[in-house]
Amino acid sequence: MKQYNWGIIGLGDIATSFAESFQQENSRITAVASRTLAKAKTFAEEHGIPEAYGSFEELLANETIDIIYIAVPNRQHLEHILKALKAGKHVLCEKAITMNSEELGEAMKVAEEKGLILAEAMTIFNMPLYHELRSQIDSNRFGKLKMIQAPFGSYKDPDPTNRFFNPDLAGGALLDIGTYAVSFARWFFTAQPKVIASVMQPFSTGVDEQSATILQNDAQEMATVSLSFQAKMPKQGVVAFENAYIVINEYPRADEAKIFFNDGTIETVVSGNTSQALNYEITNMVKMIEGNLPNRSLFLTKDVIDLLDQMQQQWNK
């Protein structure tokens, strides 16, 4: 069995969660990099990682590393994706994978040219629950899909200097939490939708503080996506069909769903484990590299980024 060596670029909160969650038989984290060697060394020592680098270039020059996990701020994703791919590394990048569709297209082209796997670390596309629900939906036991509701509200300290509201760091609700809501909707749509309408309320810095969006595809399936950085909302996704509706609480890392049938019957579906959300991403990344899993998630990611672009285009009219 091949042992895959991972390197981490960017050592913030999500990288910490990634390192703490990492439990794999055929993978290990062997190196981390930050812009300061001291930070990299501290992170490596805390998580039992052998090597630490004070520059990203040094890590990429390590020929023993197979996969790079990118956890830098959104605006820096493309730069590091391209450098990692050109260094011959597979890439798993935090969401949102790029700032827009043009950037993602550039990254996908390089990945294809190099014969490497590029994927977004989107939990929704990797949680076992969603694959189980997809199997049941495809059996047609629920009838035709009609409507999806995907709210996500989070209260952030209204400090214009923090990353959530800083335009220089690609702040705003859309790229931080909106990507989850749109990914949830896209998973259930039978075909790519379009943005029919979208309105946004900006924060004082100009980034999007809250928004409401309607999506619809040619099959007349619809979704509402509501986002806020100044009001908490339950992360409760609802997927309504002709014969039943599905409710998924805490949908970004869900392992349970309830199905309410029109005749009053209620079923509970449990699959996977919320605590292992990041490990599912890691496991599936290796499966894709080994050719045991098609990289379908990247094309769903492409659809999502395209929808985020459409939303921003409507706001800028």
Coordinates of C-alpha atoms in Angstrom, one line a residue:
M1 CA 0.0 0.0 0.0
K2 CA 1.4 3.4 -1.0
Q3 CA 2.0 5.9 1.7
Y4 CA 0.8 9.4 0.8
N5 CA 2.7 12.3 2.3
W6 CA 0.7 15.5 2.8
G7 CA 2.0 19.1 3.3
I8 CA -0.1 22.0 4.7
I9 CA 0.2 25.5 3.4
G10 CA -1.4 28.1 5.7
L11 CA -1.7 27.4 9.4
G12 CA -4.9 29.0 10.7
D13 CA -7.9 27.6 12.5
I14 CA -9.0 25.3 9.7
A15 CA -5.5 23.9 9.3
T16 CA -5.5 23.1 13.0
S17 CA -8.8 21.3 12.7
F18 CA -7.4 19.4 9.7
A19 CA -4.3 18.3 11.5
E20 CA -6.2 17.3 14.7
S21 CA -8.7 15.3 12.7
F22 CA -6.2 13.5 10.4
Q23 CA -6.5 9.8 10.9
Q24 CA -5.5 7.7 7.9
E25 CA -3.9 4.3 7.3
N26 CA -2.1 5.2 4.1
S27 CA -1.6 9.0 4.6
R28 CA 0.3 11.2 7.0
I29 CA 1.1 14.9 7.3
T30 CA 4.9 15.2 6.9
A31 CA 5.4 18.9 6.5
V32 CA 3.9 22.3 7.1
A33 CA 4.8 25.8 5.9
S34 CA 4.1 29.3 7.0
R35 CA 5.5 32.7 6.1
T36 CA 7.4 32.6 9.4
L37 CA 9.5 29.6 10.4
A38 CA 8.7 30.0 14.1
K39 CA 4.9 29.6 13.5
A40 CA 5.6 26.6 11.3
K41 CA 7.8 25.0 13.9
T42 CA 5.2 25.6 16.7
F43 CA 2.4 24.1 14.6
A44 CA 4.6 21.1 13.7
E45 CA 5.6 20.5 17.3
E46 CA 2.0 20.7 18.5
H47 CA 0.8 18.2 16.0
G48 CA 3.7 15.8 15.8
I49 CA 4.6 16.7 12.2
P50 CA 8.3 16.0 11.2
E51 CA 9.1 19.0 9.0
A52 CA 8.5 22.8 9.2
Y53 CA 9.3 25.4 6.6
G54 CA 9.4 29.2 6.7
S55 CA 8.4 29.5 3.1
F56 CA 5.8 27.8 0.9
E57 CA 8.4 27.4 -1.8
E58 CA 10.6 25.3 0.4
L59 CA 7.7 22.9 1.2
L60 CA 6.9 22.5 -2.5
A61 CA 10.5 21.7 -3.3
N62 CA 10.2 18.6 -1.0
E63 CA 9.9 15.8 -3.6
T64 CA 8.6 13.3 -1.0
I65 CA 5.3 15.3 -0.6
D66 CA 2.5 14.0 -2.7
I67 CA -0.5 16.1 -1.8
I68 CA -0.8 19.8 -0.7
Y69 CA -3.6 21.0 1.5
I70 CA -4.1 24.7 1.0
A71 CA -5.6 26.7 3.9
V72 CA -4.6 30.3 3.2
P73 CA -7.1 33.1 2.9
N74 CA -9.4 32.9 -0.2
R75 CA -7.7 35.6 -2.2
Q76 CA -4.5 33.6 -2.1
H77 CA -5.9 30.3 -3.2
L78 CA -5.2 30.4 -6.9
E79 CA -1.6 31.5 -6.5
H80 CA -0.8 28.5 -4.3
I81 CA -2.9 26.0 -6.2
L82 CA -0.9 26.9 -9.4
K83 CA 2.4 26.7 -7.6
A84 CA 1.6 23.3 -6.1
L85 CA 0.3 21.9 -9.3
K86 CA 3.3 23.1 -11.2
A87 CA 5.5 21.5 -8.6
G88 CA 3.8 18.1 -9.4
K89 CA 1.6 18.0 -6.3
H90 CA -2.0 17.0 -6.0
V91 CA -4.1 19.7 -4.4
L92 CA -6.9 19.7 -1.9
C93 CA -7.9 23.4 -1.3
E94 CA -10.2 24.9 1.2
K95 CA -13.5 26.5 0.1
A96 CA -14.1 28.6 -1.7
I97 CA -11.6 27.0 -4.0
T98 CA -11.1 30.2 -6.1
M99 CA -12.5 33.7 -6.2
N100 CA -14.3 33.1 -9.5
S101 CA -14.9 30.8 -12.4
E102 CA -12.1 32.3 -14.5
E103 CA -9.5 31.4 -11.7
L104 CA -11.0 27.9 -11.3
G105 CA -10.8 27.3 -15.1
E106 CA -7.1 28.3 -15.1
A107 CA -6.4 25.9 -12.2
M108 CA -8.4 23.0 -13.7
K109 CA -6.5 23.4 -17.0
V110 CA -3.1 23.1 -15.3
A111 CA -4.3 20.1 -13.2
E112 CA -5.4 18.4 -16.4
E113 CA -2.1 19.2 -18.2
K114 CA -0.1 17.8 -15.3
G115 CA -2.4 14.7 -14.8
L116 CA -3.0 15.7 -11.2
I117 CA -6.1 15.7 -8.9
L118 CA -7.5 19.1 -7.9
A119 CA -10.4 19.2 -5.4
E120 CA -12.1 21.5 -3.0
A121 CA -12.4 20.6 0.7
M122 CA -16.2 20.9 0.6
T123 CA -17.7 18.6 3.3
I124 CA -21.1 18.4 1.7
F125 CA -19.6 16.6 -1.4
N126 CA -17.8 14.1 0.9
M127 CA -20.2 13.3 3.7
P128 CA -21.6 9.7 3.4
L129 CA -25.1 11.0 4.2
Y130 CA -25.4 12.9 1.0
H131 CA -24.3 9.9 -1.1
E132 CA -26.9 7.8 0.7
L133 CA -29.6 10.4 0.1
R134 CA -28.6 10.6 -3.6
S135 CA -29.0 6.8 -3.9
Q136 CA -32.5 7.0 -2.4
I137 CA -33.5 10.0 -4.6
D138 CA -32.3 8.2 -7.7
S139 CA -34.6 5.3 -6.9
N140 CA -37.5 7.7 -7.4
R141 CA -39.2 6.9 -4.2
F142 CA -39.7 10.6 -3.4
G143 CA -41.0 11.7 -6.8
K144 CA -39.9 14.8 -8.7
L145 CA -37.7 17.4 -6.9
K146 CA -39.6 20.7 -6.5
M147 CA -37.9 23.1 -3.9
I148 CA -34.7 23.4 -1.9
Q149 CA -34.2 25.8 1.1
A150 CA -30.6 26.5 2.1
P151 CA -30.2 29.1 4.9
F152 CA -26.9 29.9 6.6
G153 CA -26.7 32.7 9.2
S154 CA -23.7 33.4 11.5
Y155 CA -23.1 36.3 13.7
K156 CA -19.6 37.8 13.3
D157 CA -18.1 40.5 15.4
P158 CA -18.7 43.6 13.2
D159 CA -15.0 44.6 13.2
P160 CA -14.1 45.9 9.7
T161 CA -10.5 44.8 10.2
N162 CA -11.2 41.1 10.6
R163 CA -11.1 38.7 7.7
F164 CA -14.9 38.3 7.6
F165 CA -15.4 41.9 6.6
N166 CA -12.1 42.8 5.0
P167 CA -12.3 43.2 1.2
D168 CA -8.6 42.7 0.8
L169 CA -9.0 39.2 2.3
A170 CA -12.0 38.4 0.2
G171 CA -14.4 38.9 3.1
G172 CA -18.1 38.7 3.0
A173 CA -20.7 36.0 3.7
L174 CA -20.8 34.6 0.1
L175 CA -17.3 33.1 -0.1
D176 CA -17.2 32.1 3.6
I177 CA -20.6 30.5 4.3
G178 CA -22.5 31.0 1.0
T179 CA -20.4 28.3 -0.7
Y180 CA -21.9 25.8 1.8
A181 CA -25.5 26.8 1.1
V182 CA -25.0 26.8 -2.7
S183 CA -23.1 23.5 -2.6
F184 CA -26.0 22.0 -0.6
A185 CA -28.5 23.2 -3.2
R186 CA -26.4 22.1 -6.2
W187 CA -26.0 18.6 -4.7
F188 CA -29.7 18.0 -5.0
F189 CA -30.5 19.8 -8.3
T190 CA -30.7 17.3 -11.2
A191 CA -29.0 19.9 -13.5
Q192 CA -27.2 23.2 -13.1
P193 CA -29.5 26.1 -12.2
K194 CA -29.2 29.8 -12.9
V195 CA -29.5 32.7 -10.6
I196 CA -33.0 34.1 -11.2
A197 CA -32.8 36.9 -8.7
S198 CA -30.4 38.0 -5.9
V199 CA -30.3 40.9 -3.6
M200 CA -27.5 41.9 -1.2
Q201 CA -27.0 44.2 1.8
P202 CA -23.4 45.4 2.2
F203 CA -21.4 45.9 5.3
S204 CA -19.7 49.2 5.8
T205 CA -16.5 47.9 4.1
G206 CA -18.5 47.0 1.0
V207 CA -18.4 43.2 1.3
D208 CA -21.7 41.3 1.4
E209 CA -23.2 41.1 4.9
Q210 CA -26.4 39.4 3.9
S211 CA -28.2 38.2 0.8
A212 CA -31.2 36.3 -0.6
T213 CA -31.1 34.4 -3.8
I214 CA -33.5 32.3 -6.0
L215 CA -32.1 29.6 -8.2
Q216 CA -33.9 27.7 -10.9
N217 CA -33.0 25.2 -13.6
D218 CA -34.7 24.0 -16.9
A219 CA -36.5 21.2 -15.0
Q220 CA -38.3 23.9 -13.0
E221 CA -36.5 22.9 -9.8
M222 CA -36.0 25.9 -7.5
A223 CA -34.0 26.8 -4.5
T224 CA -33.8 29.7 -2.0
V225 CA -30.4 30.6 -0.5
S226 CA -30.3 33.1 2.4
L227 CA -27.1 34.2 4.0
S228 CA -26.2 36.5 6.9
F229 CA -23.1 37.5 8.9
Q230 CA -25.1 39.6 11.4
A231 CA -27.9 37.2 12.3
K232 CA -27.8 33.6 13.3
M233 CA -30.1 31.2 11.4
P234 CA -30.4 27.5 11.8
K235 CA -28.3 25.6 9.2
Q236 CA -31.4 23.5 8.4
G237 CA -31.6 22.4 4.7
V238 CA -34.9 21.3 3.3
V239 CA -35.3 19.4 0.1
A240 CA -39.0 19.0 -1.1
F241 CA -40.2 16.4 -3.5
E242 CA -43.7 15.5 -4.8
N243 CA -44.1 12.6 -2.3
A244 CA -41.8 13.7 0.6
Y245 CA -39.5 16.3 2.0
I246 CA -36.1 15.8 3.6
V247 CA -34.8 17.9 6.6
I248 CA -31.1 18.0 7.3
N249 CA -29.9 19.9 10.4
E250 CA -26.4 21.3 10.6
Y251 CA -26.1 20.4 6.9
P252 CA -22.4 21.3 6.3
R253 CA -21.3 18.2 8.2
A254 CA -24.5 16.3 8.7
D255 CA -24.7 12.6 9.4
E256 CA -28.5 12.4 9.9
A257 CA -31.6 13.3 7.9
K258 CA -35.3 13.0 8.5
I259 CA -37.7 12.1 5.6
F260 CA -41.3 13.2 6.0
F261 CA -43.6 11.4 3.6
N262 CA -47.0 12.8 2.4
D263 CA -48.8 9.9 4.1
G264 CA -47.4 11.0 7.5
T265 CA -44.6 8.4 7.7
I266 CA -41.3 9.6 9.0
E267 CA -38.0 7.9 8.3
T268 CA -34.6 8.7 9.8
V269 CA -31.4 8.1 7.7
V270 CA -28.1 8.0 9.5
S271 CA -24.8 7.6 7.6
G272 CA -21.3 8.6 8.4
N273 CA -20.1 10.6 11.4
T274 CA -20.0 14.4 11.8
S275 CA -16.7 14.2 13.7
Q276 CA -15.0 12.5 10.8
A277 CA -16.0 15.2 8.2
L278 CA -12.5 16.2 7.3
N279 CA -11.3 12.6 7.2
Y280 CA -13.9 11.9 4.5
E281 CA -12.3 14.6 2.4
I282 CA -8.9 13.1 2.9
T283 CA -10.0 9.6 2.2
N284 CA -11.8 10.6 -1.0
M285 CA -8.9 12.6 -2.2
V286 CA -6.7 9.5 -2.0
K287 CA -9.3 7.4 -3.8
M288 CA -9.4 10.0 -6.6
I289 CA -5.7 9.9 -6.9
E290 CA -5.7 6.1 -7.1
G291 CA -8.4 6.1 -9.7
N292 CA -11.0 4.5 -7.4
L293 CA -13.3 7.4 -7.3
P294 CA -14.2 9.8 -10.2
N295 CA -13.5 13.5 -9.5
R296 CA -17.1 14.4 -9.8
S297 CA -16.9 16.9 -6.9
L298 CA -14.7 19.2 -8.9
F299 CA -17.4 19.7 -11.5
L300 CA -20.0 20.3 -8.8
T301 CA -17.5 22.9 -7.4
K302 CA -17.2 24.4 -10.8
D303 CA -21.0 24.8 -11.0
V304 CA -21.1 26.4 -7.5
I305 CA -18.4 28.9 -8.3
D306 CA -20.3 29.8 -11.5
L307 CA -23.4 30.5 -9.4
L308 CA -21.4 32.6 -6.9
D309 CA -20.2 34.6 -9.9
Q310 CA -23.8 35.1 -11.1
M311 CA -24.9 36.3 -7.7
Q312 CA -22.1 38.9 -7.5
Q313 CA -22.9 40.0 -11.1
Q314 CA -26.5 40.7 -10.0
W315 CA -25.3 42.7 -7.0
N316 CA -23.1 44.8 -9.2
K317 CA -25.8 45.9 -11.6

